[in-house]
């Protein structure tokens, strides 16, 4: 999912409809990881410890008397999974939750208008953090959400079996002809995703001297379809992808090794010639909301789960025909030990 960077799917509009119909009858937005660093690691999940009191099955229902929480859903299914679980539990706590789907950068504007209280999965926009958090003080960092974002270049697993050295970027030019399309002309096609995602592939291609052309798919859903078809039909494909993303559990994708990331190597996006950093995804909240949010503020600060948790809910939404609410209920019922630690 830099996913405005890096998801992680809904089958495009159909999925957005699932979010709208299944959860709060509205949907979410886009923005990229902000903090690079070491992996956060999945939060332990599972049923409540032996001897703990039984917890009633999730209902996602409440009287809504404790106030309203306005949550933004990014334009990838993993972000919808975050919101579905948080929304369900907040509603059971007595809050009314309103959701909306916005592009990542547009969502940040909601901190000044009051239209957005919470972004649960920020893939990092340093310039937006500087403006809204440091300068205007309209928002604040509410800590990591437990998910580590990995953005990179991927090829289908079958290609690695047939061309074992293709995972080293230094060998890509000798395979460029395999990837030619009508859109890439005499160069190999590199499939970008949504152009609003955090990405600097065009600069990487130029600075690494690769005979490829960056062609955007236009959306996460289109990229997923392209990788599924490339895997099924054994057609060559190289493109931008990320984890967490449920597709990583469905088909084998292998990451291409780019020059190793070092702090600051991506400071100048015109000169960047290194891999994407690991992103410790965090939560951004509206300052005025948090000042009066009470139990909701505590819950949001404590909200923290792992890549596997998010992928399981995203997979249920996308591939098991479950509404976001039902997928959230299923995860909540099976992972009491995890979410009970979020409670005030």
mmCIF file of C-alpha atoms in Angstrom:
data_model
loop_
_atom_site.group_PDB
_atom_site.id
_atom_site.type_symbol
_atom_site.label_atom_id
_atom_site.label_comp_id
_atom_site.label_asym_id
_atom_site.label_seq_id
_atom_site.Cartn_x
_atom_site.Cartn_y
_atom_site.Cartn_z
ATOM 1 C CA UNK A 1 0.000 0.000 0.000
ATOM 2 C CA UNK A 2 3.954 4.737 -0.489
ATOM 3 C CA UNK A 3 0.390 4.137 -0.821
ATOM 4 C CA UNK A 4 -0.891 7.485 -1.461
ATOM 5 C CA UNK A 5 0.951 5.907 -0.981
ATOM 6 C CA UNK A 6 1.751 1.316 0.186
ATOM 7 C CA UNK A 7 -4.072 -1.750 -0.762
ATOM 8 C CA UNK A 8 -3.649 -3.489 -0.466
ATOM 9 C CA UNK A 9 -9.298 -6.323 -3.426
ATOM 10 C CA UNK A 10 -12.650 -5.014 -3.373
ATOM 11 C CA UNK A 11 -13.147 -5.527 -7.159
ATOM 12 C CA UNK A 12 -13.201 -1.778 -7.510
ATOM 13 C CA UNK A 13 -16.557 -0.136 -7.203
ATOM 14 C CA UNK A 14 -18.141 -3.364 -6.065
ATOM 15 C CA UNK A 15 -15.971 -3.343 -3.010
ATOM 16 C CA UNK A 16 -16.611 0.266 -2.216
ATOM 17 C CA UNK A 17 -20.260 -0.698 -2.329
ATOM 18 C CA UNK A 18 -19.596 -3.448 0.187
ATOM 19 C CA UNK A 19 -18.071 -0.922 2.522
ATOM 20 C CA UNK A 20 -20.942 1.454 2.079
ATOM 21 C CA UNK A 21 -23.638 -1.149 2.509
ATOM 22 C CA UNK A 22 -21.952 -3.367 5.051
ATOM 23 C CA UNK A 23 -20.481 -0.865 7.488
ATOM 24 C CA UNK A 24 -21.597 2.700 7.979
ATOM 25 C CA UNK A 25 -23.114 3.237 4.579
ATOM 26 C CA UNK A 26 -20.144 5.313 3.475
ATOM 27 C CA UNK A 27 -16.504 4.779 2.600
ATOM 28 C CA UNK A 28 -12.766 5.803 2.969
ATOM 29 C CA UNK A 29 -9.630 7.514 1.453
ATOM 30 C CA UNK A 30 -5.826 7.496 0.658
ATOM 31 C CA UNK A 31 -2.441 8.575 2.195
ATOM 32 C CA UNK A 32 0.941 7.075 2.481
ATOM 33 C CA UNK A 33 3.088 5.749 5.247
ATOM 34 C CA UNK A 34 5.023 8.272 7.135
ATOM 35 C CA UNK A 35 7.453 6.740 9.508
ATOM 36 C CA UNK A 36 10.101 4.378 8.303
ATOM 37 C CA UNK A 37 11.686 1.983 10.702
ATOM 38 C CA UNK A 38 11.907 -1.536 11.966
ATOM 39 C CA UNK A 39 8.992 -3.928 11.688
ATOM 40 C CA UNK A 40 6.250 -3.541 14.238
ATOM 41 C CA UNK A 41 5.363 -7.236 14.211
ATOM 42 C CA UNK A 42 1.864 -8.654 14.503
ATOM 43 C CA UNK A 43 -0.018 -8.300 17.735
ATOM 44 C CA UNK A 44 -0.772 -11.619 19.342
ATOM 45 C CA UNK A 45 -4.316 -12.658 18.628
ATOM 46 C CA UNK A 46 -6.648 -15.409 19.662
ATOM 47 C CA UNK A 47 -9.473 -16.197 22.033
ATOM 48 C CA UNK A 48 -9.553 -14.916 25.581
ATOM 49 C CA UNK A 49 -7.180 -16.588 28.077
ATOM 50 C CA UNK A 50 -8.473 -19.533 30.059
ATOM 51 C CA UNK A 51 -10.360 -18.413 33.114
ATOM 52 C CA UNK A 52 -11.328 -15.023 31.725
ATOM 53 C CA UNK A 53 -15.051 -14.172 31.647
ATOM 54 C CA UNK A 54 -16.892 -15.093 28.479
ATOM 55 C CA UNK A 55 -17.529 -12.189 26.107
ATOM 56 C CA UNK A 56 -20.794 -11.954 24.213
ATOM 57 C CA UNK A 57 -20.680 -12.260 20.450
ATOM 58 C CA UNK A 58 -20.085 -8.989 18.633
ATOM 59 C CA UNK A 59 -23.176 -7.061 17.561
ATOM 60 C CA UNK A 60 -21.678 -3.755 16.335
ATOM 61 C CA UNK A 61 -24.731 -2.100 17.874
ATOM 62 C CA UNK A 62 -25.051 0.575 20.532
ATOM 63 C CA UNK A 63 -27.243 3.501 21.533
ATOM 64 C CA UNK A 64 -24.919 6.156 20.084
ATOM 65 C CA UNK A 65 -25.285 8.402 23.108
ATOM 66 C CA UNK A 66 -21.550 8.849 23.790
ATOM 67 C CA UNK A 67 -20.945 11.037 20.764
ATOM 68 C CA UNK A 68 -19.896 10.758 17.128
ATOM 69 C CA UNK A 69 -16.612 9.554 15.634
ATOM 70 C CA UNK A 70 -15.895 10.446 12.008
ATOM 71 C CA UNK A 71 -13.577 7.875 10.456
ATOM 72 C CA UNK A 72 -11.925 7.934 7.055
ATOM 73 C CA UNK A 73 -11.520 4.798 4.956
ATOM 74 C CA UNK A 74 -8.545 4.732 2.608
ATOM 75 C CA UNK A 75 -9.058 3.409 -0.897
ATOM 76 C CA UNK A 76 -7.745 -0.084 -0.250
ATOM 77 C CA UNK A 77 -9.387 -3.026 1.461
ATOM 78 C CA UNK A 78 -6.878 -3.258 4.305
ATOM 79 C CA UNK A 79 -7.868 0.215 5.437
ATOM 80 C CA UNK A 80 -11.529 -0.801 5.247
ATOM 81 C CA UNK A 81 -10.693 -3.765 7.482
ATOM 82 C CA UNK A 82 -9.166 -1.436 10.082
ATOM 83 C CA UNK A 83 -12.243 0.763 10.113
ATOM 84 C CA UNK A 84 -14.726 -2.122 10.134
ATOM 85 C CA UNK A 85 -13.288 -3.548 13.356
ATOM 86 C CA UNK A 86 -12.839 -0.173 15.076
ATOM 87 C CA UNK A 87 -16.304 0.947 14.011
ATOM 88 C CA UNK A 88 -17.952 -2.194 15.346
ATOM 89 C CA UNK A 89 -16.314 -1.912 18.742
ATOM 90 C CA UNK A 90 -16.835 1.843 19.053
ATOM 91 C CA UNK A 91 -20.520 1.405 18.271
ATOM 92 C CA UNK A 92 -20.788 -1.285 20.937
ATOM 93 C CA UNK A 93 -19.177 1.208 23.335
ATOM 94 C CA UNK A 94 -22.047 3.622 22.635
ATOM 95 C CA UNK A 95 -20.634 5.838 19.888
ATOM 96 C CA UNK A 96 -22.144 6.711 16.548
ATOM 97 C CA UNK A 97 -19.545 6.158 13.812
ATOM 98 C CA UNK A 98 -19.684 7.969 10.495
ATOM 99 C CA UNK A 99 -17.355 6.882 7.698
ATOM 100 C CA UNK A 100 -16.311 8.487 4.445
ATOM 101 C CA UNK A 101 -14.104 7.505 1.525
ATOM 102 C CA UNK A 102 -11.607 10.128 0.408
ATOM 103 C CA UNK A 103 -8.293 10.319 -1.379
ATOM 104 C CA UNK A 104 -5.455 10.287 1.138
ATOM 105 C CA UNK A 105 -4.311 13.874 0.796
ATOM 106 C CA UNK A 106 -7.883 15.178 0.637
ATOM 107 C CA UNK A 107 -8.702 13.354 3.874
ATOM 108 C CA UNK A 108 -6.175 15.452 5.801
ATOM 109 C CA UNK A 109 -8.127 18.583 4.885
ATOM 110 C CA UNK A 110 -10.945 17.159 6.982
ATOM 111 C CA UNK A 111 -8.915 17.863 10.117
ATOM 112 C CA UNK A 112 -9.397 21.589 9.535
ATOM 113 C CA UNK A 113 -13.076 21.360 8.540
ATOM 114 C CA UNK A 114 -14.046 18.833 11.219
ATOM 115 C CA UNK A 115 -15.181 16.321 8.618
ATOM 116 C CA UNK A 116 -12.531 13.774 9.644
ATOM 117 C CA UNK A 117 -11.633 12.769 13.209
ATOM 118 C CA UNK A 118 -9.545 9.669 12.542
ATOM 119 C CA UNK A 119 -7.257 8.188 9.889
ATOM 120 C CA UNK A 120 -6.397 4.679 11.109
ATOM 121 C CA UNK A 121 -3.771 3.863 8.495
ATOM 122 C CA UNK A 122 -1.393 6.647 7.564
ATOM 123 C CA UNK A 123 1.274 5.697 5.047
ATOM 124 C CA UNK A 124 3.122 8.892 5.692
ATOM 125 C CA UNK A 125 3.045 12.239 4.042
ATOM 126 C CA UNK A 126 5.822 14.222 5.699
ATOM 127 C CA UNK A 127 4.609 17.459 4.134
ATOM 128 C CA UNK A 128 1.079 16.936 5.452
ATOM 129 C CA UNK A 129 2.346 15.942 8.883
ATOM 130 C CA UNK A 130 4.421 19.107 9.018
ATOM 131 C CA UNK A 131 1.448 21.291 8.100
ATOM 132 C CA UNK A 132 -1.360 19.680 10.083
ATOM 133 C CA UNK A 133 0.556 18.313 13.074
ATOM 134 C CA UNK A 134 3.600 20.509 13.613
ATOM 135 C CA UNK A 135 2.530 23.891 12.222
ATOM 136 C CA UNK A 136 -1.258 24.123 12.432
ATOM 137 C CA UNK A 137 -1.567 21.630 15.328
ATOM 138 C CA UNK A 138 -4.918 20.487 13.959
ATOM 139 C CA UNK A 139 -3.965 16.814 14.182
ATOM 140 C CA UNK A 140 -1.739 14.528 16.214
ATOM 141 C CA UNK A 141 0.004 11.193 15.946
ATOM 142 C CA UNK A 142 -1.932 8.581 17.947
ATOM 143 C CA UNK A 143 0.782 5.940 17.688
ATOM 144 C CA UNK A 144 1.370 2.891 15.467
ATOM 145 C CA UNK A 145 -1.562 0.741 14.416
ATOM 146 C CA UNK A 146 0.645 -2.365 14.548
ATOM 147 C CA UNK A 147 0.831 -2.935 10.797
ATOM 148 C CA UNK A 148 4.120 -2.679 8.924
ATOM 149 C CA UNK A 149 3.790 -1.586 5.325
ATOM 150 C CA UNK A 150 6.126 -3.073 2.736
ATOM 151 C CA UNK A 151 6.082 -1.424 -0.684
ATOM 152 C CA UNK A 152 8.135 -2.812 -3.532
ATOM 153 C CA UNK A 153 8.396 -4.253 -7.024
ATOM 154 C CA UNK A 154 6.891 -7.706 -7.517
ATOM 155 C CA UNK A 155 6.676 -10.429 -10.157
ATOM 156 C CA UNK A 156 4.465 -13.561 -10.161
ATOM 157 C CA UNK A 157 6.101 -16.599 -8.598
ATOM 158 C CA UNK A 158 6.088 -18.574 -11.858
ATOM 159 C CA UNK A 159 8.452 -16.026 -13.405
ATOM 160 C CA UNK A 160 11.046 -16.644 -10.699
ATOM 161 C CA UNK A 161 10.846 -20.371 -11.347
ATOM 162 C CA UNK A 162 11.435 -19.817 -15.059
ATOM 163 C CA UNK A 163 13.879 -16.896 -14.759
ATOM 164 C CA UNK A 164 15.637 -17.330 -11.389
ATOM 165 C CA UNK A 165 17.772 -14.189 -11.665
ATOM 166 C CA UNK A 166 14.868 -11.859 -12.469
ATOM 167 C CA UNK A 167 14.526 -10.839 -8.828
ATOM 168 C CA UNK A 168 17.755 -8.793 -9.063
ATOM 169 C CA UNK A 169 17.054 -5.373 -10.587
ATOM 170 C CA UNK A 170 20.459 -5.519 -12.349
ATOM 171 C CA UNK A 171 19.081 -8.265 -14.588
ATOM 172 C CA UNK A 172 15.786 -6.613 -15.510
ATOM 173 C CA UNK A 173 16.974 -5.005 -18.740
ATOM 174 C CA UNK A 174 17.734 -8.359 -20.345
ATOM 175 C CA UNK A 175 14.110 -9.334 -19.722
ATOM 176 C CA UNK A 176 12.570 -5.979 -20.732
ATOM 177 C CA UNK A 177 11.195 -7.358 -24.017
ATOM 178 C CA UNK A 178 9.070 -9.856 -22.087
ATOM 179 C CA UNK A 179 7.124 -6.997 -20.552
ATOM 180 C CA UNK A 180 6.442 -4.890 -23.656
ATOM 181 C CA UNK A 181 2.836 -3.791 -24.172
ATOM 182 C CA UNK A 182 1.043 -1.446 -26.538
ATOM 183 C CA UNK A 183 1.235 1.204 -23.825
ATOM 184 C CA UNK A 184 4.941 0.843 -23.135
ATOM 185 C CA UNK A 185 6.095 0.857 -26.761
ATOM 186 C CA UNK A 186 9.665 -0.329 -27.232
ATOM 187 C CA UNK A 187 10.238 -0.534 -23.476
ATOM 188 C CA UNK A 188 9.130 -3.048 -20.908
ATOM 189 C CA UNK A 189 6.004 -2.108 -19.004
ATOM 190 C CA UNK A 190 6.247 -1.545 -15.276
ATOM 191 C CA UNK A 191 2.720 -1.604 -13.845
ATOM 192 C CA UNK A 192 2.169 1.210 -11.383
ATOM 193 C CA UNK A 193 -0.981 1.296 -9.271
ATOM 194 C CA UNK A 194 -3.098 4.276 -8.231
ATOM 195 C CA UNK A 195 -1.021 7.396 -9.054
ATOM 196 C CA UNK A 196 -2.061 8.943 -5.727
ATOM 197 C CA UNK A 197 -0.361 6.153 -3.760
ATOM 198 C CA UNK A 198 3.077 6.770 -2.286
ATOM 199 C CA UNK A 199 5.349 5.825 -5.141
ATOM 200 C CA UNK A 200 8.510 6.920 -6.945
ATOM 201 C CA UNK A 201 8.854 4.167 -9.524
ATOM 202 C CA UNK A 202 9.275 6.473 -12.499
ATOM 203 C CA UNK A 203 12.319 8.062 -10.859
ATOM 204 C CA UNK A 204 13.679 4.645 -9.860
ATOM 205 C CA UNK A 205 13.399 3.380 -13.415
ATOM 206 C CA UNK A 206 15.277 6.410 -14.757
ATOM 207 C CA UNK A 207 17.933 6.540 -12.042
ATOM 208 C CA UNK A 208 18.661 2.811 -12.201
ATOM 209 C CA UNK A 209 18.973 2.951 -15.990
ATOM 210 C CA UNK A 210 16.177 0.488 -16.671
ATOM 211 C CA UNK A 211 14.554 0.123 -20.083
ATOM 212 C CA UNK A 212 11.014 0.265 -18.694
ATOM 213 C CA UNK A 213 8.065 2.634 -18.761
ATOM 214 C CA UNK A 214 5.857 3.231 -15.727
ATOM 215 C CA UNK A 215 2.214 2.657 -16.735
ATOM 216 C CA UNK A 216 -0.392 3.214 -14.026
ATOM 217 C CA UNK A 217 -3.198 0.689 -13.647
ATOM 218 C CA UNK A 218 -5.339 3.401 -12.053
ATOM 219 C CA UNK A 219 -6.413 1.560 -8.916
ATOM 220 C CA UNK A 220 -5.590 -1.195 -6.470
ATOM 221 C CA UNK A 221 -8.406 -3.299 -7.903
ATOM 222 C CA UNK A 222 -6.987 -3.048 -11.427
ATOM 223 C CA UNK A 223 -3.512 -3.997 -10.196
ATOM 224 C CA UNK A 224 -4.867 -7.002 -8.327
ATOM 225 C CA UNK A 225 -6.724 -8.187 -11.422
ATOM 226 C CA UNK A 226 -3.569 -7.803 -13.502
ATOM 227 C CA UNK A 227 -1.495 -9.907 -11.082
ATOM 228 C CA UNK A 228 -4.222 -12.549 -10.850
ATOM 229 C CA UNK A 229 -4.362 -12.866 -14.634
ATOM 230 C CA UNK A 230 -0.572 -12.908 -14.924
ATOM 231 C CA UNK A 231 -0.450 -15.724 -12.396
ATOM 232 C CA UNK A 232 -3.269 -17.716 -13.996
ATOM 233 C CA UNK A 233 -2.259 -17.255 -17.638
ATOM 234 C CA UNK A 234 1.511 -17.241 -17.063
ATOM 235 C CA UNK A 235 1.923 -13.834 -18.704
ATOM 236 C CA UNK A 236 4.919 -11.661 -17.727
ATOM 237 C CA UNK A 237 4.211 -8.824 -15.313
ATOM 238 C CA UNK A 238 6.270 -6.632 -13.038
ATOM 239 C CA UNK A 239 4.684 -3.947 -10.924
ATOM 240 C CA UNK A 240 4.214 -1.982 -7.754
ATOM 241 C CA UNK A 241 2.606 -3.858 -4.868
ATOM 242 C CA UNK A 242 2.693 -4.098 -1.106
ATOM 243 C CA UNK A 243 1.942 -5.939 2.094
ATOM 244 C CA UNK A 244 -0.373 -6.162 3.995
ATOM 245 C CA UNK A 245 -2.675 -7.153 1.155
ATOM 246 C CA UNK A 246 -4.902 -10.230 0.976
ATOM 247 C CA UNK A 247 -3.640 -11.102 -2.513
ATOM 248 C CA UNK A 248 -0.306 -12.064 -0.935
ATOM 249 C CA UNK A 249 -2.169 -14.984 0.662
ATOM 250 C CA UNK A 250 -3.877 -16.018 -2.572
ATOM 251 C CA UNK A 251 -1.044 -16.141 -5.104
ATOM 252 C CA UNK A 252 2.730 -16.204 -4.891
ATOM 253 C CA UNK A 253 4.329 -12.830 -5.531
ATOM 254 C CA UNK A 254 8.081 -12.390 -5.258
ATOM 255 C CA UNK A 255 9.718 -9.071 -4.490
ATOM 256 C CA UNK A 256 12.467 -7.772 -6.770
ATOM 257 C CA UNK A 257 15.627 -6.728 -4.943
ATOM 258 C CA UNK A 258 16.360 -3.050 -5.478
ATOM 259 C CA UNK A 259 19.356 -1.214 -3.984
ATOM 260 C CA UNK A 260 18.929 -1.413 -0.212
ATOM 261 C CA UNK A 261 17.116 1.385 1.545
ATOM 262 C CA UNK A 262 19.191 3.593 3.828
ATOM 263 C CA UNK A 263 17.836 6.551 5.803
ATOM 264 C CA UNK A 264 17.694 9.601 3.576
ATOM 265 C CA UNK A 265 18.218 7.779 0.269
ATOM 266 C CA UNK A 266 14.704 8.798 -0.769
ATOM 267 C CA UNK A 267 15.001 12.413 0.384
ATOM 268 C CA UNK A 268 15.208 13.726 -3.187
ATOM 269 C CA UNK A 269 12.604 11.919 -5.253
ATOM 270 C CA UNK A 270 14.251 13.104 -8.456
ATOM 271 C CA UNK A 271 17.474 11.338 -7.536
ATOM 272 C CA UNK A 272 16.149 8.359 -5.577
ATOM 273 C CA UNK A 273 17.818 5.056 -6.491
ATOM 274 C CA UNK A 274 16.963 2.819 -3.538
ATOM 275 C CA UNK A 275 14.177 0.537 -2.364
ATOM 276 C CA UNK A 276 11.167 1.750 -0.406
ATOM 277 C CA UNK A 277 11.579 1.814 3.379
ATOM 278 C CA UNK A 278 9.488 -0.317 5.725
ATOM 279 C CA UNK A 279 6.613 1.809 6.967
ATOM 280 C CA UNK A 280 5.453 1.709 10.547
ATOM 281 C CA UNK A 281 1.859 2.663 9.837
ATOM 282 C CA UNK A 282 0.326 5.024 12.342
ATOM 283 C CA UNK A 283 -2.944 6.642 13.310
ATOM 284 C CA UNK A 284 -3.634 10.357 12.814
ATOM 285 C CA UNK A 285 -6.420 11.998 14.810
ATOM 286 C CA UNK A 286 -7.966 15.459 14.947
ATOM 287 C CA UNK A 287 -6.677 17.339 17.981
ATOM 288 C CA UNK A 288 -9.976 18.977 19.002
ATOM 289 C CA UNK A 289 -11.747 15.646 18.746
ATOM 290 C CA UNK A 290 -9.202 13.872 20.942
ATOM 291 C CA UNK A 291 -9.416 16.598 23.575
ATOM 292 C CA UNK A 292 -13.066 15.715 24.235
ATOM 293 C CA UNK A 293 -13.375 12.136 22.942
ATOM 294 C CA UNK A 294 -13.076 10.415 26.326
ATOM 295 C CA UNK A 295 -13.214 6.619 26.036
ATOM 296 C CA UNK A 296 -13.051 6.828 22.244
ATOM 297 C CA UNK A 297 -9.708 8.627 22.515
ATOM 298 C CA UNK A 298 -8.333 5.878 24.754
ATOM 299 C CA UNK A 299 -9.617 3.178 22.431
ATOM 300 C CA UNK A 300 -8.069 4.789 19.349
ATOM 301 C CA UNK A 301 -4.707 5.245 21.027
ATOM 302 C CA UNK A 302 -4.756 1.583 22.079
ATOM 303 C CA UNK A 303 -5.928 0.194 18.718
ATOM 304 C CA UNK A 304 -3.097 -2.013 17.468
ATOM 305 C CA UNK A 305 -3.125 -5.224 15.486
ATOM 306 C CA UNK A 306 -0.871 -6.956 12.964
ATOM 307 C CA UNK A 307 -0.546 -7.621 9.248
ATOM 308 C CA UNK A 308 -2.081 -11.095 9.605
ATOM 309 C CA UNK A 309 -5.091 -9.685 11.472
ATOM 310 C CA UNK A 310 -5.747 -7.075 8.823
ATOM 311 C CA UNK A 311 -5.281 -9.544 5.980
ATOM 312 C CA UNK A 312 -7.754 -11.981 7.540
ATOM 313 C CA UNK A 313 -10.516 -9.365 7.699
ATOM 314 C CA UNK A 314 -9.661 -7.999 4.245
ATOM 315 C CA UNK A 315 -9.754 -11.525 2.814
ATOM 316 C CA UNK A 316 -13.172 -12.162 4.358
ATOM 317 C CA UNK A 317 -14.537 -8.964 2.810
ATOM 318 C CA UNK A 318 -13.027 -9.536 -0.606
ATOM 319 C CA UNK A 319 -13.120 -13.276 -1.155
ATOM 320 C CA UNK A 320 -15.753 -14.666 1.193
ATOM 321 C CA UNK A 321 -18.611 -12.353 0.246
ATOM 322 C CA UNK A 322 -18.824 -10.964 3.773
ATOM 323 C CA UNK A 323 -19.878 -7.415 4.519
ATOM 324 C CA UNK A 324 -17.238 -5.368 6.369
ATOM 325 C CA UNK A 325 -19.435 -5.529 9.472
ATOM 326 C CA UNK A 326 -19.759 -9.325 9.379
ATOM 327 C CA UNK A 327 -16.053 -9.719 8.700
ATOM 328 C CA UNK A 328 -15.354 -7.495 11.706
ATOM 329 C CA UNK A 329 -17.702 -9.522 13.908
ATOM 330 C CA UNK A 330 -15.982 -12.741 12.893
ATOM 331 C CA UNK A 331 -12.543 -11.365 13.763
ATOM 332 C CA UNK A 332 -13.741 -9.815 17.039
ATOM 333 C CA UNK A 333 -15.342 -13.066 18.191
ATOM 334 C CA UNK A 334 -12.130 -14.992 17.473
ATOM 335 C CA UNK A 335 -9.642 -12.463 18.888
ATOM 336 C CA UNK A 336 -10.906 -11.279 22.248
ATOM 337 C CA UNK A 337 -7.459 -11.161 23.803
ATOM 338 C CA UNK A 338 -6.306 -8.642 21.211
ATOM 339 C CA UNK A 339 -9.152 -6.153 21.196
ATOM 340 C CA UNK A 340 -9.870 -6.263 24.917
ATOM 341 C CA UNK A 341 -6.474 -4.602 25.397
ATOM 342 C CA UNK A 342 -7.797 -1.592 23.432
ATOM 343 C CA UNK A 343 -10.659 -0.960 25.810
ATOM 344 C CA UNK A 344 -10.651 1.968 28.304
#
